[in-house]
JSON list of C-alpha atoms in Angstrom, two decimals:
[
{"chain": "T", "resi": 917, "resn": "MET", "atom": "CA", "xyz": [10.31, 41.67, 30.63]},
{"chain": "T", "resi": 918, "resn": "ARG", "atom": "CA", "xyz": [11.32, 43.47, 27.64]},
{"chain": "T", "resi": 919, "resn": "PRO", "atom": "CA", "xyz": [8.45, 44.91, 25.73]},
{"chain": "T", "resi": 920, "resn": "GLY", "atom": "CA", "xyz": [7.79, 42.74, 22.48]},
{"chain": "T", "resi": 921, "resn": "ALA", "atom": "CA", "xyz": [9.39, 39.64, 24.37]},
{"chain": "T", "resi": 922, "resn": "SER", "atom": "CA", "xyz": [5.44, 37.82, 25.46]},
{"chain": "T", "resi": 923, "resn": "ALA", "atom": "CA", "xyz": [4.94, 38.01, 22.02]},
{"chain": "T", "resi": 924, "resn": "LEU", "atom": "CA", "xyz": [7.69, 36.39, 20.30]},
{"chain": "T", "resi": 925, "resn": "ARG", "atom": "CA", "xyz": [7.12, 33.74, 23.74]},
{"chain": "T", "resi": 926, "resn": "GLY", "atom": "CA", "xyz": [3.98, 33.10, 22.34]},
{"chain": "T", "resi": 927, "resn": "LEU", "atom": "CA", "xyz": [5.18, 32.42, 18.63]},
{"chain": "T", "resi": 928, "resn": "ALA", "atom": "CA", "xyz": [7.73, 30.43, 20.02]},
{"chain": "T", "resi": 929, "resn": "LEU", "atom": "CA", "xyz": [5.16, 28.12, 22.05]},
{"chain": "T", "resi": 930, "resn": "SER", "atom": "CA", "xyz": [3.24, 28.11, 18.91]},
{"chain": "T", "resi": 931, "resn": "ALA", "atom": "CA", "xyz": [5.92, 26.63, 16.80]},
{"chain": "T", "resi": 932, "resn": "LEU", "atom": "CA", "xyz": [6.28, 24.16, 19.42]},
{"chain": "T", "resi": 933, "resn": "ALA", "atom": "CA", "xyz": [2.79, 22.84, 19.63]},
{"chain": "T", "resi": 934, "resn": "VAL", "atom": "CA", "xyz": [2.59, 22.68, 16.08]},
{"chain": "T", "resi": 935, "resn": "GLY", "atom": "CA", "xyz": [5.78, 20.94, 15.60]},
{"chain": "T", "resi": 936, "resn": "LEU", "atom": "CA", "xyz": [4.72, 18.49, 18.17]},
{"chain": "T", "resi": 937, "resn": "ILE", "atom": "CA", "xyz": [0.87, 17.82, 16.58]},
{"chain": "T", "resi": 938, "resn": "GLY", "atom": "CA", "xyz": [3.08, 17.65, 13.12]},
{"chain": "T", "resi": 939, "resn": "ALA", "atom": "CA", "xyz": [4.91, 14.86, 15.47]},
{"chain": "T", "resi": 940, "resn": "ALA", "atom": "CA", "xyz": [2.25, 12.91, 16.56]},
{"chain": "T", "resi": 941, "resn": "ALA", "atom": "CA", "xyz": [0.31, 12.43, 12.91]},
{"chain": "T", "resi": 942, "resn": "SER", "atom": "CA", "xyz": [3.59, 11.34, 11.51]},
{"chain": "T", "resi": 943, "resn": "PRO", "atom": "CA", "xyz": [4.96, 8.22, 13.66]},
{"chain": "T", "resi": 944, "resn": "THR", "atom": "CA", "xyz": [8.24, 8.93, 12.55]},
{"chain": "T", "resi": 945, "resn": "GLY", "atom": "CA", "xyz": [7.77, 12.74, 12.71]},
{"chain": "T", "resi": 946, "resn": "ALA", "atom": "CA", "xyz": [9.03, 12.79, 9.54]},
{"chain": "T", "resi": 947, "resn": "ALA", "atom": "CA", "xyz": [6.14, 13.87, 6.16]},
{"chain": "T", "resi": 948, "resn": "GLN", "atom": "CA", "xyz": [4.31, 10.48, 4.93]},
{"chain": "T", "resi": 949, "resn": "ARG", "atom": "CA", "xyz": [5.40, 9.32, 1.56]},
{"chain": "T", "resi": 950, "resn": "PRO", "atom": "CA", "xyz": [3.15, 8.50, -1.24]},
{"chain": "T", "resi": 951, "resn": "PRO", "atom": "CA", "xyz": [2.20, 4.82, -1.75]},
{"chain": "T", "resi": 952, "resn": "VAL", "atom": "CA", "xyz": [3.62, 2.89, -4.52]},
{"chain": "T", "resi": 953, "resn": "LYS", "atom": "CA", "xyz": [2.05, 2.06, -7.31]},
{"chain": "T", "resi": 954, "resn": "VAL", "atom": "CA", "xyz": [0.84, -1.45, -8.57]},
{"chain": "T", "resi": 955, "resn": "THR", "atom": "CA", "xyz": [-1.18, -1.65, -12.04]},
{"chain": "T", "resi": 956, "resn": "VAL", "atom": "CA", "xyz": [-3.85, -4.62, -12.15]},
{"chain": "T", "resi": 957, "resn": "ASN", "atom": "CA", "xyz": [-3.36, -4.90, -16.46]},
{"chain": "T", "resi": 958, "resn": "ASP", "atom": "CA", "xyz": [-4.43, -7.61, -18.54]},
{"chain": "T", "resi": 959, "resn": "PHE", "atom": "CA", "xyz": [-2.55, -10.57, -17.03]},
{"chain": "T", "resi": 960, "resn": "PHE", "atom": "CA", "xyz": [0.22, -9.14, -15.11]},
{"chain": "T", "resi": 961, "resn": "PHE", "atom": "CA", "xyz": [0.73, -7.05, -12.38]},
{"chain": "T", "resi": 962, "resn": "ALA", "atom": "CA", "xyz": [3.32, -3.72, -12.31]},
{"chain": "T", "resi": 963, "resn": "PRO", "atom": "CA", "xyz": [5.76, -4.02, -11.02]},
{"chain": "T", "resi": 964, "resn": "THR", "atom": "CA", "xyz": [6.46, -7.94, -10.06]},
{"chain": "T", "resi": 965, "resn": "SER", "atom": "CA", "xyz": [7.99, -7.36, -7.29]},
{"chain": "T", "resi": 966, "resn": "VAL", "atom": "CA", "xyz": [7.59, -3.99, -5.25]},
{"chain": "T", "resi": 967, "resn": "THR", "atom": "CA", "xyz": [10.03, -3.49, -1.65]},
{"chain": "T", "resi": 968, "resn": "ILE", "atom": "CA", "xyz": [9.03, -0.85, 1.24]},
{"chain": "T", "resi": 969, "resn": "ARG", "atom": "CA", "xyz": [9.09, 0.27, 4.25]},
{"chain": "T", "resi": 970, "resn": "LYS", "atom": "CA", "xyz": [6.91, -0.77, 7.85]},
{"chain": "T", "resi": 971, "resn": "GLY", "atom": "CA", "xyz": [4.15, 2.04, 7.64]},
{"chain": "T", "resi": 972, "resn": "ARG", "atom": "CA", "xyz": [4.43, 2.55, 3.99]},
{"chain": "T", "resi": 973, "resn": "ALA", "atom": "CA", "xyz": [0.72, 2.16, 1.60]},
{"chain": "T", "resi": 974, "resn": "VAL", "atom": "CA", "xyz": [0.65, 0.13, -1.75]},
{"chain": "T", "resi": 975, "resn": "ARG", "atom": "CA", "xyz": [-1.97, 1.06, -4.30]},
{"chain": "T", "resi": 976, "resn": "TRP", "atom": "CA", "xyz": [-3.30, -1.64, -6.75]},
{"chain": "T", "resi": 977, "resn": "VAL", "atom": "CA", "xyz": [-5.26, 0.79, -10.21]},
{"chain": "T", "resi": 978, "resn": "TRP", "atom": "CA", "xyz": [-6.23, -0.88, -12.27]},
{"chain": "T", "resi": 979, "resn": "SER", "atom": "CA", "xyz": [-5.68, -0.27, -16.14]},
{"chain": "T", "resi": 980, "resn": "ALA", "atom": "CA", "xyz": [-8.39, 1.35, -17.82]},
{"chain": "T", "resi": 981, "resn": "ARG", "atom": "CA", "xyz": [-6.94, -0.40, -20.88]},
{"chain": "T", "resi": 982, "resn": "ASN", "atom": "CA", "xyz": [-7.64, -3.80, -19.34]},
{"chain": "T", "resi": 983, "resn": "THR", "atom": "CA", "xyz": [-10.39, -6.35, -21.37]},
{"chain": "T", "resi": 984, "resn": "LYS", "atom": "CA", "xyz": [-10.80, -8.80, -18.16]},
{"chain": "T", "resi": 985, "resn": "PRO", "atom": "CA", "xyz": [-11.90, -9.34, -13.91]},
{"chain": "T", "resi": 986, "resn": "HIS", "atom": "CA", "xyz": [-9.17, -8.88, -11.50]},
{"chain": "T", "resi": 987, "resn": "ASP", "atom": "CA", "xyz": [-8.29, -9.04, -8.09]},
{"chain": "T", "resi": 988, "resn": "VAL", "atom": "CA", "xyz": [-5.77, -9.04, -5.30]},
{"chain": "T", "resi": 989, "resn": "HIS", "atom": "CA", "xyz": [-5.78, -11.94, -3.73]},
{"chain": "T", "resi": 990, "resn": "LEU", "atom": "CA", "xyz": [-3.08, -12.28, -0.50]},
{"chain": "T", "resi": 991, "resn": "LYS", "atom": "CA", "xyz": [-1.22, -16.12, -0.90]},
{"chain": "T", "resi": 992, "resn": "GLN", "atom": "CA", "xyz": [0.39, -16.21, 1.46]},
{"chain": "T", "resi": 993, "resn": "GLY", "atom": "CA", "xyz": [1.68, -13.72, 4.13]},
{"chain": "T", "resi": 994, "resn": "PRO", "atom": "CA", "xyz": [3.98, -13.46, 7.06]},
{"chain": "T", "resi": 995, "resn": "GLY", "atom": "CA", "xyz": [3.26, -14.52, 10.56]},
{"chain": "T", "resi": 996, "resn": "ASN", "atom": "CA", "xyz": [-0.05, -14.95, 11.76]},
{"chain": "T", "resi": 997, "resn": "LEU", "atom": "CA", "xyz": [-1.93, -13.21, 9.15]},
{"chain": "T", "resi": 998, "resn": "GLU", "atom": "CA", "xyz": [-4.90, -14.70, 7.92]},
{"chain": "T", "resi": 999, "resn": "ARG", "atom": "CA", "xyz": [-3.73, -17.22, 4.67]},
{"chain": "T", "resi": 1000, "resn": "ASN", "atom": "CA", "xyz": [-5.82, -16.73, 1.45]},
{"chain": "T", "resi": 1001, "resn": "SER", "atom": "CA", "xyz": [-7.92, -13.66, 2.23]},
{"chain": "T", "resi": 1002, "resn": "ARG", "atom": "CA", "xyz": [-9.23, -11.86, -0.23]},
{"chain": "T", "resi": 1003, "resn": "TYR", "atom": "CA", "xyz": [-7.44, -7.88, 0.33]},
{"chain": "T", "resi": 1004, "resn": "SER", "atom": "CA", "xyz": [-9.41, -6.27, -3.06]},
{"chain": "T", "resi": 1005, "resn": "THR", "atom": "CA", "xyz": [-12.80, -3.83, -2.27]},
{"chain": "T", "resi": 1006, "resn": "THR", "atom": "CA", "xyz": [-14.04, -5.78, -4.87]},
{"chain": "T", "resi": 1007, "resn": "THR", "atom": "CA", "xyz": [-14.35, -9.06, -5.92]},
{"chain": "T", "resi": 1008, "resn": "THR", "atom": "CA", "xyz": [-13.19, -8.84, -9.36]},
{"chain": "T", "resi": 1009, "resn": "ALA", "atom": "CA", "xyz": [-12.70, -5.44, -11.65]},
{"chain": "T", "resi": 1010, "resn": "VAL", "atom": "CA", "xyz": [-12.17, -5.01, -15.16]},
{"chain": "T", "resi": 1011, "resn": "THR", "atom": "CA", "xyz": [-11.24, -0.76, -14.92]},
{"chain": "T", "resi": 1012, "resn": "GLU", "atom": "CA", "xyz": [-11.73, 2.23, -12.98]},
{"chain": "T", "resi": 1013, "resn": "ALA", "atom": "CA", "xyz": [-10.98, 0.06, -9.67]},
{"chain": "T", "resi": 1014, "resn": "ARG", "atom": "CA", "xyz": [-8.29, 1.29, -7.43]},
{"chain": "T", "resi": 1015, "resn": "PHE", "atom": "CA", "xyz": [-7.66, -0.17, -3.46]},
{"chain": "T", "resi": 1016, "resn": "GLN", "atom": "CA", "xyz": [-4.29, 0.64, -0.99]},
{"chain": "T", "resi": 1017, "resn": "ARG", "atom": "CA", "xyz": [-3.14, -0.75, 2.20]},
{"chain": "T", "resi": 1018, "resn": "VAL", "atom": "CA", "xyz": [-0.64, 0.29, 4.27]},
{"chain": "T", "resi": 1019, "resn": "PHE", "atom": "CA", "xyz": [1.76, -2.51, 5.77]},
{"chain": "T", "resi": 1020, "resn": "GLU", "atom": "CA", "xyz": [2.89, -2.65, 9.25]},
{"chain": "T", "resi": 1021, "resn": "VAL", "atom": "CA", "xyz": [4.33, -6.21, 9.08]},
{"chain": "T", "resi": 1022, "resn": "PRO", "atom": "CA", "xyz": [7.46, -6.88, 8.06]},
{"chain": "T", "resi": 1023, "resn": "GLY", "atom": "CA", "xyz": [7.98, -10.09, 5.37]},
{"chain": "T", "resi": 1024, "resn": "THR", "atom": "CA", "xyz": [7.25, -11.38, 1.95]},
{"chain": "T", "resi": 1025, "resn": "TYR", "atom": "CA", "xyz": [3.19, -10.64, 1.00]},
{"chain": "T", "resi": 1026, "resn": "ARG", "atom": "CA", "xyz": [2.43, -12.90, -2.44]},
{"chain": "T", "resi": 1027, "resn": "TYR", "atom": "CA", "xyz": [-0.06, -11.62, -3.76]},
{"chain": "T", "resi": 1028, "resn": "ILE", "atom": "CA", "xyz": [-2.30, -13.53, -7.31]},
{"chain": "T", "resi": 1029, "resn": "CYS", "atom": "CA", "xyz": [-5.28, -12.57, -8.97]},
{"chain": "T", "resi": 1030, "resn": "THR", "atom": "CA", "xyz": [-7.82, -15.54, -8.54]},
{"chain": "T", "resi": 1031, "resn": "VAL", "atom": "CA", "xyz": [-8.91, -15.04, -12.04]},
{"chain": "T", "resi": 1032, "resn": "HIS", "atom": "CA", "xyz": [-5.33, -15.84, -13.83]},
{"chain": "T", "resi": 1033, "resn": "PRO", "atom": "CA", "xyz": [-3.44, -17.02, -10.94]},
{"chain": "T", "resi": 1034, "resn": "ARG", "atom": "CA", "xyz": [-0.73, -19.24, -13.13]},
{"chain": "T", "resi": 1035, "resn": "LYS", "atom": "CA", "xyz": [0.18, -15.85, -15.20]},
{"chain": "T", "resi": 1036, "resn": "MET", "atom": "CA", "xyz": [-0.79, -12.50, -12.61]},
{"chain": "T", "resi": 1037, "resn": "ARG", "atom": "CA", "xyz": [1.74, -13.22, -9.08]},
{"chain": "T", "resi": 1038, "resn": "MET", "atom": "CA", "xyz": [3.81, -10.20, -7.55]},
{"chain": "T", "resi": 1039, "resn": "THR", "atom": "CA", "xyz": [5.88, -10.34, -4.49]},
{"chain": "T", "resi": 1040, "resn": "LEU", "atom": "CA", "xyz": [6.13, -7.16, -2.06]},
{"chain": "T", "resi": 1041, "resn": "THR", "atom": "CA", "xyz": [8.59, -7.35, 0.41]},
{"chain": "T", "resi": 1042, "resn": "VAL", "atom": "CA", "xyz": [8.02, -5.25, 4.05]},
{"chain": "T", "resi": 1043, "resn": "ASN", "atom": "CA", "xyz": [11.63, -3.89, 5.89]},
{"chain": "T", "resi": 1044, "resn": "ARG", "atom": "CA", "xyz": [11.48, -2.81, 9.49]}
]
């Protein structure tokens, strides 16, 4: 074996191991994308419609300008998801709250604020 060949082989094996660990950490082997942000404002979600790929996260962030309490509530979802189950981490919050969820089941999700159900609605579509 040539001098230095052992060191090169060691570096190559180390690089392969790091690559495999990185691929195992991410289901697709690609870098994870940041969550899609939805702002919980007084009387509306912004945006009101979001489309993401399966495995992506959505983060709801309560606006610092809110004067009323709000929540994030699943009204309708795909398949066997429990209907009418609250998903936000707080029952109601005015400001400085955050809630994040990763979506693994493709389909259409309809969210409301249970405090203002006629005004605050949003639709989330999860594609494969």
